CSV table of C-alpha atoms and ligand atoms in Angstrom, one decimal:
chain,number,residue,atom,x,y,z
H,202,UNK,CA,116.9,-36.8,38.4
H,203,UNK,CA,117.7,-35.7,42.5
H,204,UNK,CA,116.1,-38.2,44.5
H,205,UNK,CA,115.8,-39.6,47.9
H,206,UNK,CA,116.7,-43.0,48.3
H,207,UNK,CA,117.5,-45.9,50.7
H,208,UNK,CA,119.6,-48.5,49.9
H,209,UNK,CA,118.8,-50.2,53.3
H,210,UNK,CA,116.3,-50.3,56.0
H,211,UNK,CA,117.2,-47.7,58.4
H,212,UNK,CA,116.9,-44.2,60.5
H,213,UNK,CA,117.5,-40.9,58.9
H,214,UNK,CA,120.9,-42.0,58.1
H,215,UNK,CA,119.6,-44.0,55.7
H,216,UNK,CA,118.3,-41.4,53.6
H,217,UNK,CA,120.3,-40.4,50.7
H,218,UNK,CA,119.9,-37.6,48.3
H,219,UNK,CA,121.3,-39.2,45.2
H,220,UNK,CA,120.9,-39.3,41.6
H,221,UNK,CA,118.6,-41.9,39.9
H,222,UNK,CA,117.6,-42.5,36.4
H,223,UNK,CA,114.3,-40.8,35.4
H,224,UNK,CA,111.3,-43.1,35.6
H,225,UNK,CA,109.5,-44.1,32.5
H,226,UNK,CA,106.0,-44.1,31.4
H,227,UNK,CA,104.7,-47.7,30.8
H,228,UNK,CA,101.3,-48.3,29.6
H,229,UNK,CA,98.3,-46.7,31.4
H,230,UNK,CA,101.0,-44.5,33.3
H,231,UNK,CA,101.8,-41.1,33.4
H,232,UNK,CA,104.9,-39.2,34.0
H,233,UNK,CA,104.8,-36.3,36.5
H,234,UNK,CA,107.2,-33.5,37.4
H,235,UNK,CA,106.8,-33.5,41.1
H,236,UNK,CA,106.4,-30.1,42.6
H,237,UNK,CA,105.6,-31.6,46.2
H,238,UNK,CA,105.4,-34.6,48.1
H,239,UNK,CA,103.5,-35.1,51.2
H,240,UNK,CA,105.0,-36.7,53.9
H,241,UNK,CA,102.8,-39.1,56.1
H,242,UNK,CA,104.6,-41.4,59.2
H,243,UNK,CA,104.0,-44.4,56.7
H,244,UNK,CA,107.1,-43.1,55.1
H,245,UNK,CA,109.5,-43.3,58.0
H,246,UNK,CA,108.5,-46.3,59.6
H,247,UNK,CA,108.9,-47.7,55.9
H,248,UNK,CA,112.1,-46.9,55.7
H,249,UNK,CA,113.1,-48.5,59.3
H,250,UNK,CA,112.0,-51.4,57.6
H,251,UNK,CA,108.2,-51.5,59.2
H,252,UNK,CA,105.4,-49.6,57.8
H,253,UNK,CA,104.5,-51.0,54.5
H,254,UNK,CA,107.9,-52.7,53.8
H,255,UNK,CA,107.2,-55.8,53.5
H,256,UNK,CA,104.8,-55.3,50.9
H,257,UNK,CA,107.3,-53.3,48.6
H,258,UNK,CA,107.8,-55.1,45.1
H,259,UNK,CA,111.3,-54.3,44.7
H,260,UNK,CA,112.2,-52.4,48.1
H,261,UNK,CA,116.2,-51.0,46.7
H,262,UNK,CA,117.2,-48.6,45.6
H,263,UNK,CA,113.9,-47.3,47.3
H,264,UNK,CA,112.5,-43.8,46.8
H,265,UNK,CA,110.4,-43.2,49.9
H,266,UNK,CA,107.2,-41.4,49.1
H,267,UNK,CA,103.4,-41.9,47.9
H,268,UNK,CA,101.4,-38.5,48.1
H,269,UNK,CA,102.7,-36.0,45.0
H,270,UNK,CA,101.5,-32.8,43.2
H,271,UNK,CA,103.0,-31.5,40.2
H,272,UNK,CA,102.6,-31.7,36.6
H,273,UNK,CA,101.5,-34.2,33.5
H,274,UNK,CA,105.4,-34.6,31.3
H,275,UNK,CA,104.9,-37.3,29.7
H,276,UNK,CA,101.6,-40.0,29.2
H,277,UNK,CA,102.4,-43.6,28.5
H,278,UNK,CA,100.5,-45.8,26.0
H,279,UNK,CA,96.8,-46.0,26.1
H,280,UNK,CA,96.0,-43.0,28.7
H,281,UNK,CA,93.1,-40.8,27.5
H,282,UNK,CA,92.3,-39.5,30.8
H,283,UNK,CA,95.4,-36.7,31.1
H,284,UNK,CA,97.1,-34.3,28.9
H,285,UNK,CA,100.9,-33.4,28.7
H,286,UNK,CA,100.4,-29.4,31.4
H,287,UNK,CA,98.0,-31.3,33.2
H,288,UNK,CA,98.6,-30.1,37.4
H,289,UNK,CA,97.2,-33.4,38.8
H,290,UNK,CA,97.5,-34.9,42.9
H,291,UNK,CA,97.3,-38.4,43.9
H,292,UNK,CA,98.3,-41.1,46.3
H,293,UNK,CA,100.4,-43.5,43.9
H,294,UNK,CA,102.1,-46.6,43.4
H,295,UNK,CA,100.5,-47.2,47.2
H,296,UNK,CA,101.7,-49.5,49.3
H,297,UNK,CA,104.0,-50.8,46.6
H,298,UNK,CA,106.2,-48.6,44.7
H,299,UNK,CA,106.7,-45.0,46.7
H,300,UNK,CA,108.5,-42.9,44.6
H,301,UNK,CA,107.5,-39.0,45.7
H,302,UNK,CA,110.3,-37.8,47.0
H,303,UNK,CA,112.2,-37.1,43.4
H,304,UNK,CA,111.8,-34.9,40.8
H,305,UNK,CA,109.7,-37.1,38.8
H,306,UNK,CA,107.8,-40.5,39.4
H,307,UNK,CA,105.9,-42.6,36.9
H,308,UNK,CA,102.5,-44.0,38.3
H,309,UNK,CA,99.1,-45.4,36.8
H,310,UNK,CA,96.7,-42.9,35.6
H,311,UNK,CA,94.4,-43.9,38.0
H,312,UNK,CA,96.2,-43.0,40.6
H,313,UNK,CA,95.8,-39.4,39.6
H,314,UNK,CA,93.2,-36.5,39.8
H,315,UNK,CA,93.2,-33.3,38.6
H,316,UNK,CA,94.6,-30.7,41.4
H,317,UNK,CA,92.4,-28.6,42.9
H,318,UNK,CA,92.3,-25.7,41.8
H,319,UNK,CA,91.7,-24.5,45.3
H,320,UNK,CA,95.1,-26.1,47.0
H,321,UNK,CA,98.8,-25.3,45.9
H,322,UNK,CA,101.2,-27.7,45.3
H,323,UNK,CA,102.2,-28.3,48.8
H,324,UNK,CA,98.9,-28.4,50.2
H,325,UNK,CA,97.7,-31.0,47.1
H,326,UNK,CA,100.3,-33.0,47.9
H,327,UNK,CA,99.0,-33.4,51.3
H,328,UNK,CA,95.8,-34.5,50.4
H,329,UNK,CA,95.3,-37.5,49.1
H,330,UNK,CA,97.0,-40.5,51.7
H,331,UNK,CA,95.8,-38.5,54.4
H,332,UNK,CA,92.1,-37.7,53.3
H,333,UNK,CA,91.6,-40.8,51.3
H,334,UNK,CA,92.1,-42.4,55.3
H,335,UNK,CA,89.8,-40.3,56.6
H,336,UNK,CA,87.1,-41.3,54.3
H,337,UNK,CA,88.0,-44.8,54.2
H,338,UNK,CA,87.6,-45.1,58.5
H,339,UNK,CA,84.9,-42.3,58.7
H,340,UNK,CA,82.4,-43.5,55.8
H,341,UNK,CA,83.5,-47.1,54.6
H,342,UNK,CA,83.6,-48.5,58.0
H,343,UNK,CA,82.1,-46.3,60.2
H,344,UNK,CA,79.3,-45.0,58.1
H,345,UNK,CA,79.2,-42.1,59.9
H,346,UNK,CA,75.6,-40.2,59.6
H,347,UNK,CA,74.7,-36.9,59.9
H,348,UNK,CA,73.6,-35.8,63.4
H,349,UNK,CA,75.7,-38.7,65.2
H,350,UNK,CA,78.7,-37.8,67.3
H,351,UNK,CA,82.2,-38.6,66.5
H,352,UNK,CA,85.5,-38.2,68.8
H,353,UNK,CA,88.7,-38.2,66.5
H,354,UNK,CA,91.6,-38.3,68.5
H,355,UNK,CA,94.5,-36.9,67.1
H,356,UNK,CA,91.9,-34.2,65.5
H,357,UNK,CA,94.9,-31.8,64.3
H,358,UNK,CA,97.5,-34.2,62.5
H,359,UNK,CA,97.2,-34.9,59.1
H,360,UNK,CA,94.5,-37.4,58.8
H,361,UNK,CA,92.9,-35.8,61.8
H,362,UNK,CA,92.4,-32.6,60.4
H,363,UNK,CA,90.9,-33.5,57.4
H,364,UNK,CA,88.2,-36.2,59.0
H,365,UNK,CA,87.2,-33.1,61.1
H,366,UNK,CA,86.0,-31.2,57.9
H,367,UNK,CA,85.0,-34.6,56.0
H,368,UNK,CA,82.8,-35.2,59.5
H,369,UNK,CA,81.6,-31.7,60.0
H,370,UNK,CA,80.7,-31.8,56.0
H,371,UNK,CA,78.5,-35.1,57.1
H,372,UNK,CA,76.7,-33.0,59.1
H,373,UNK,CA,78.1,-34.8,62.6
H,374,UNK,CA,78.9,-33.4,65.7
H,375,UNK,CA,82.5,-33.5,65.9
H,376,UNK,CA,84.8,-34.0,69.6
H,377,UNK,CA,88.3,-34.0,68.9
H,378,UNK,CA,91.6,-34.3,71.4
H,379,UNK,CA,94.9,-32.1,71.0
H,380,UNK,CA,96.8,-30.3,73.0
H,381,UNK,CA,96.2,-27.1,74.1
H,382,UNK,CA,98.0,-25.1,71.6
H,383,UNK,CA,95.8,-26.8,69.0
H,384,UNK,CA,92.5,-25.7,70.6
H,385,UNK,CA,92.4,-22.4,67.9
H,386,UNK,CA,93.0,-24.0,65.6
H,387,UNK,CA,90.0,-27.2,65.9
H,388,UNK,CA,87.8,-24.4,66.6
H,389,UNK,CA,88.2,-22.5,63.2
H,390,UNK,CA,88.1,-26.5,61.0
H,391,UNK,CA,84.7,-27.0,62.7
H,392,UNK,CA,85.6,-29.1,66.0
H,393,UNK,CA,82.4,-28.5,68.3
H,394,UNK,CA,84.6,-29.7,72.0
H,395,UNK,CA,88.2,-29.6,71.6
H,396,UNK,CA,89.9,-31.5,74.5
H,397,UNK,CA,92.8,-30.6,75.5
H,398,UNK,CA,94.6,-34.6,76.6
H,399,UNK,CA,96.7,-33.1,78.8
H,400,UNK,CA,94.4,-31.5,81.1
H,401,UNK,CA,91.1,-33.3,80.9
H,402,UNK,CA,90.5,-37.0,80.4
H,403,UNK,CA,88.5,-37.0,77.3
H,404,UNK,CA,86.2,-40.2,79.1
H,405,UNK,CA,84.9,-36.9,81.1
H,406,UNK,CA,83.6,-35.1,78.4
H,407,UNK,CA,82.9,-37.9,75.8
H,408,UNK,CA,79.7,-39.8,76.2
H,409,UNK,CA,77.3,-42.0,74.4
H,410,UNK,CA,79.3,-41.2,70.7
H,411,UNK,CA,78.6,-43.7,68.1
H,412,UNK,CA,82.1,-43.4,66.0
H,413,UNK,CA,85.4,-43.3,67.4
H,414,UNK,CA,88.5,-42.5,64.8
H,415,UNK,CA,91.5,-43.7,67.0
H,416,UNK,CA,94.4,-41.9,64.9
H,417,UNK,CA,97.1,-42.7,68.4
H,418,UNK,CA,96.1,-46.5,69.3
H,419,UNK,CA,97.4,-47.6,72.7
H,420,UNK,CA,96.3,-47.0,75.8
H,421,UNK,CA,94.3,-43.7,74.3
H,422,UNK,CA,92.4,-46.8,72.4
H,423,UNK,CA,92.3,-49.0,75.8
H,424,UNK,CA,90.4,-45.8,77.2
H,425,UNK,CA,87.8,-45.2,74.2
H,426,UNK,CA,85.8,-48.1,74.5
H,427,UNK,CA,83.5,-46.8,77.4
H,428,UNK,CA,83.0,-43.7,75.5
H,429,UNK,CA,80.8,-45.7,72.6
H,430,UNK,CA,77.2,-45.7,73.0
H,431,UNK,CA,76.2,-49.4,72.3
H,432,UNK,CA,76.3,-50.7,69.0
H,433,UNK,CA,79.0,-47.9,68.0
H,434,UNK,CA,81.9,-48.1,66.3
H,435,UNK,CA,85.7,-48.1,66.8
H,436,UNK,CA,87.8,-47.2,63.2
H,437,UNK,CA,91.4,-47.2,64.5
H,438,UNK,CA,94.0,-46.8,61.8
H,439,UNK,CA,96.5,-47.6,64.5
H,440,UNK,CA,96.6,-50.3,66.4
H,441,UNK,CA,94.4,-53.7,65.9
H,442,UNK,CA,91.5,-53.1,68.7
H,443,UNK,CA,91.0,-56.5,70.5
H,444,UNK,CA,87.6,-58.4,69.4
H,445,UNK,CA,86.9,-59.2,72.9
H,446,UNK,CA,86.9,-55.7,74.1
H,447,UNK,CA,84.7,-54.7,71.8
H,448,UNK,CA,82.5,-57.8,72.5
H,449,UNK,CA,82.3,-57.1,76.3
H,450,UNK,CA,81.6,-53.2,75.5
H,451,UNK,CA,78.8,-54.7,73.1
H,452,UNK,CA,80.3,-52.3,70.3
H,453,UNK,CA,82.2,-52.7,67.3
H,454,UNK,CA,85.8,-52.1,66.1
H,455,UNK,CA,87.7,-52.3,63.2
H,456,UNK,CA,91.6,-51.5,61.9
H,457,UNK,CA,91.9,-49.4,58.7
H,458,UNK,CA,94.0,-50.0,56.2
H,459,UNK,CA,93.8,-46.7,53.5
H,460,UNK,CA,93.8,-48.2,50.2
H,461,UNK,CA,93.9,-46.3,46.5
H,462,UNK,CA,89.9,-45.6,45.5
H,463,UNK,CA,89.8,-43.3,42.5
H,464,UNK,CA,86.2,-42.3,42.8
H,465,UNK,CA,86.8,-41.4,46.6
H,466,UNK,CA,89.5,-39.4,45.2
H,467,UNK,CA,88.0,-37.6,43.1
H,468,UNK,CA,85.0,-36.9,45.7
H,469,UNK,CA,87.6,-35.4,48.2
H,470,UNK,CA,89.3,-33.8,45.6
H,471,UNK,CA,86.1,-32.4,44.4
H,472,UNK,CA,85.1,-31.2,47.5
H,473,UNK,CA,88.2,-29.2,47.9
H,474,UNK,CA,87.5,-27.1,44.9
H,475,UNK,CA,83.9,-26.5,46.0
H,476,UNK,CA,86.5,-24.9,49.4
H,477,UNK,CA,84.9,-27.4,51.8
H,478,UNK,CA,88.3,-29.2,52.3
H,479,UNK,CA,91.8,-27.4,53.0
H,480,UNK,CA,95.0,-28.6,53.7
H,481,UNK,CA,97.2,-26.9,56.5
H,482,UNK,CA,100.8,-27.5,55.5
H,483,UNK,CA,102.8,-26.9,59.0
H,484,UNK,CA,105.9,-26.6,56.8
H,485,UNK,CA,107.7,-27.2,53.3
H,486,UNK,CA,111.0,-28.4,53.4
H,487,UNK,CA,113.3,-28.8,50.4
H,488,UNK,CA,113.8,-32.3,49.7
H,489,UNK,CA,117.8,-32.5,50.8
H,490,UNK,CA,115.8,-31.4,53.9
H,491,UNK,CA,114.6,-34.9,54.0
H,492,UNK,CA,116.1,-35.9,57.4
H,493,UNK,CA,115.2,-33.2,59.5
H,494,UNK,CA,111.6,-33.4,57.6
H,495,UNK,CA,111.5,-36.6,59.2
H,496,UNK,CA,112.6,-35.9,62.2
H,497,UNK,CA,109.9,-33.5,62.9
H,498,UNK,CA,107.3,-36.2,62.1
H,499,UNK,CA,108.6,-38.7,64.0
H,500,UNK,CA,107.7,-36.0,67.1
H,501,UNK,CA,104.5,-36.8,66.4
H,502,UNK,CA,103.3,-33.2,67.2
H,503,UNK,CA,103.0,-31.9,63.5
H,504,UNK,CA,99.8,-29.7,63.0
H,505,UNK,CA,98.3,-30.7,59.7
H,506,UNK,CA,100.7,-31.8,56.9
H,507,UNK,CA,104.7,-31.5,56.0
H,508,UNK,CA,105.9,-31.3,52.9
H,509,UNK,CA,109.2,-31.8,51.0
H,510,UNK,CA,109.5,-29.5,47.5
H,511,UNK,CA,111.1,-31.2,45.1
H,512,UNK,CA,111.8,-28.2,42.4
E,856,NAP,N1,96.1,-47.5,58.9
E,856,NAP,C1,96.2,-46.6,57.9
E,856,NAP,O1,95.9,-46.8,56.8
E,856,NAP,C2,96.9,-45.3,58.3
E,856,NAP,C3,96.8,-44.2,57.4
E,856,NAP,C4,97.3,-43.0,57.7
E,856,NAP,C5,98.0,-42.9,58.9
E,856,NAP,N2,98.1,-43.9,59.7
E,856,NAP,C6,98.8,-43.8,61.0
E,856,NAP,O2,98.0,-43.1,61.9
E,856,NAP,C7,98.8,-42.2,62.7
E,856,NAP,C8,98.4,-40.8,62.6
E,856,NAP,O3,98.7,-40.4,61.3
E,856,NAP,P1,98.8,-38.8,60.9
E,856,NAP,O4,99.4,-38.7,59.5
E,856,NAP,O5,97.6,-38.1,61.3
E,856,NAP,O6,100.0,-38.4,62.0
E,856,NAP,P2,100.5,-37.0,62.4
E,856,NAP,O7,100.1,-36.0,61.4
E,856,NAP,O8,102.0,-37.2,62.6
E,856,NAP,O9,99.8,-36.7,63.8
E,856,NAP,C9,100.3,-35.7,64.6
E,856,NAP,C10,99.2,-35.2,65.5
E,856,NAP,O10,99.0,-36.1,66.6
E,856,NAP,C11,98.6,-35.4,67.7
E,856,NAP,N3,98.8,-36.2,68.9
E,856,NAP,C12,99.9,-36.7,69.4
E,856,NAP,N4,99.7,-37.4,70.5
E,856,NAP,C13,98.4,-37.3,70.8
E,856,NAP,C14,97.5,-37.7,71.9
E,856,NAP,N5,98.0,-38.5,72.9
E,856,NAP,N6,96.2,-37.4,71.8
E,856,NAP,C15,95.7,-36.7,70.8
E,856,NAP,N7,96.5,-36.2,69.8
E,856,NAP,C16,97.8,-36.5,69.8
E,856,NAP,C17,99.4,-34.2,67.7
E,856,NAP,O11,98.7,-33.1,68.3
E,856,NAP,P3,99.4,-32.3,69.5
E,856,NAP,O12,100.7,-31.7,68.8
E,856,NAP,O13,98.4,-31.3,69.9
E,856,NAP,O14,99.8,-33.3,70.5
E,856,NAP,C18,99.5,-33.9,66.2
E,856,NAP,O15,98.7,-32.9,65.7
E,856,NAP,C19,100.3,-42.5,62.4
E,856,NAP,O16,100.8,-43.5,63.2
E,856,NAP,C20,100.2,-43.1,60.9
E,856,NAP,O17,101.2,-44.0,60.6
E,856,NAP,C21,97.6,-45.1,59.4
């Protein structure tokens, strides 16, 4: 099969578009033509040897890649929950494996849902890393109610956008931070304030909020912890915040670490066929695209998701 692989850690130059051997079902896996794969940052700073590296169970030949969409090919032994034509999405063989960026992957059934019938291939295949994040930081740790506020930085990126609609669908109030050519497009996902970072300090605007989802870390982080009303809470899935900040502002803060949750999956995946949940691809490249998709993400400016297509 074509695949992308790295034979060291590296920078785009390390990306190869090679032949590999197709994958094999084992038990409780399933085979899956991949018709996209998502592309989150995790994948590049992997590859430079940071990111999830060291956690890799057998990091070369390594075939960057966790979020795919395609379809069912092949089941291994003893899975009862998929069917050969089955279009299914997931976030697999997370943080260990990889594997998306090929024309096929095998990964454990529970990896998998069904795919939306809502979302294409492209958009599916941007789903599940990026959402399963958002729930993870917005419900797991924050427990976001409804009626609370929440300012997401970073509101328009991949995990941004989609904790904007999983927040709005919580019934919060929801102040996210882009740039200006952004603001249209916050509006129309549900954002109530839209700050524009490079013109207004969002300290200004934000006030009293009782969740912060720090999706940028740094000194954007340094700056959010005035913003918390007492007793709130700081989900960063960047950066660790410090203990004693949070100590001093008398609010609490916690890193995220997304990790795979089949019933969560299902839930967002669910709520993207009731159309409460889209994906907005910013582009699909073709896989021997795979350095310049890359590139683009490492701008750090990509509105919702990219993705490579791997037929
Ligand atoms: N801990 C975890 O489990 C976990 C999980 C997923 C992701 N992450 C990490 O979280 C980060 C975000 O992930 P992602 O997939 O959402 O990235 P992404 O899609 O690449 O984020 C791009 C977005 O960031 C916005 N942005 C850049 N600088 C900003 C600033 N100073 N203030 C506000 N917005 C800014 C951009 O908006 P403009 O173009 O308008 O500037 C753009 O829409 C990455 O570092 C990723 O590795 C961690």
């Amino acid at each position: 099969m074509k695949a992308v692989q790295i034979h060291e850690f590296g920078g785009l130059d390390s990306l190869r578009i090679e032949e590999a051997p197709a994958p094999e079902p084992r038990e409780g896996e399933v085979l899956v033509r991949i018709h996209a794969a998502g592309i989150n940052p995790v994948d590049w700073k992997t590859c430079a040897g940071e990111g999830v590296a060291s956690r890799l169970e057998d990091p070369f030949p390594f075939i960057p890649g966790w979020d795919v969409s395609g379809v069912v090919e092949a089941l291994g032994a003893g899975v009862s929950d998929f069917q050969v034509g089955d279009a299914v999405c997931g976030m697999v063989r997370w943080h260990w494996g990889g594997g998306g960026y090929a024309e096929y992957v095998a990964a454990p059934a529970a990896d998998l849902v069904a795919k939306p019938d809502t979302l294409d291939d492209p958009q599916a295949a941007g789903l599940p890393l990026a959402a399963l994040t958002a729930w993870q930081a917005l419900f797991d740790t924050a427990e976001l109610q409804a009626g609370q506020t929440v300012l997401i930085h970073a509101a328009a990126g991949g995990v941004g956008h989609l904790a904007v609609q999983l927040a709005t669908w919580k019934g919060a109030q929801v102040i996210g931070t882009a740039s200006a050519r952004n603001r249209a497009f916050l509006r129309e996902l549900g954002v109530h304030r839209v700050i524009d970072y490079n013109e207004t300090r969002f300290e200004e605007v934000a006030k009293d909020v009782a969740v912060v989802l720090d999706c940028v870390g740094g000194e954007v982080q340094e700056r959010s912890w005035g913003v918390l009303r007492p007793g709130g809470m700081l989900a960063s899935i960047r950066g660790r915040p410090n203990a004693e900040q949070a100590a001093a502002h008398r609010v609490r803060a916690q890193h995220v670490s997304v990790r795979t949750d089949p019933p969560q999956l299902r839930a967002i995946a669910d709520l993207a066929n009731q159309g409460r949940l889209r994906v907005h691809v910013h582009e699909t490249l073709p896989l021997d695209q795979v350095r310049k998709a890359h590139e683009m993400s490492k701008t750090g400016h990509i509105r919702g998701k990219l993705v490579l297509r791997a037929g």
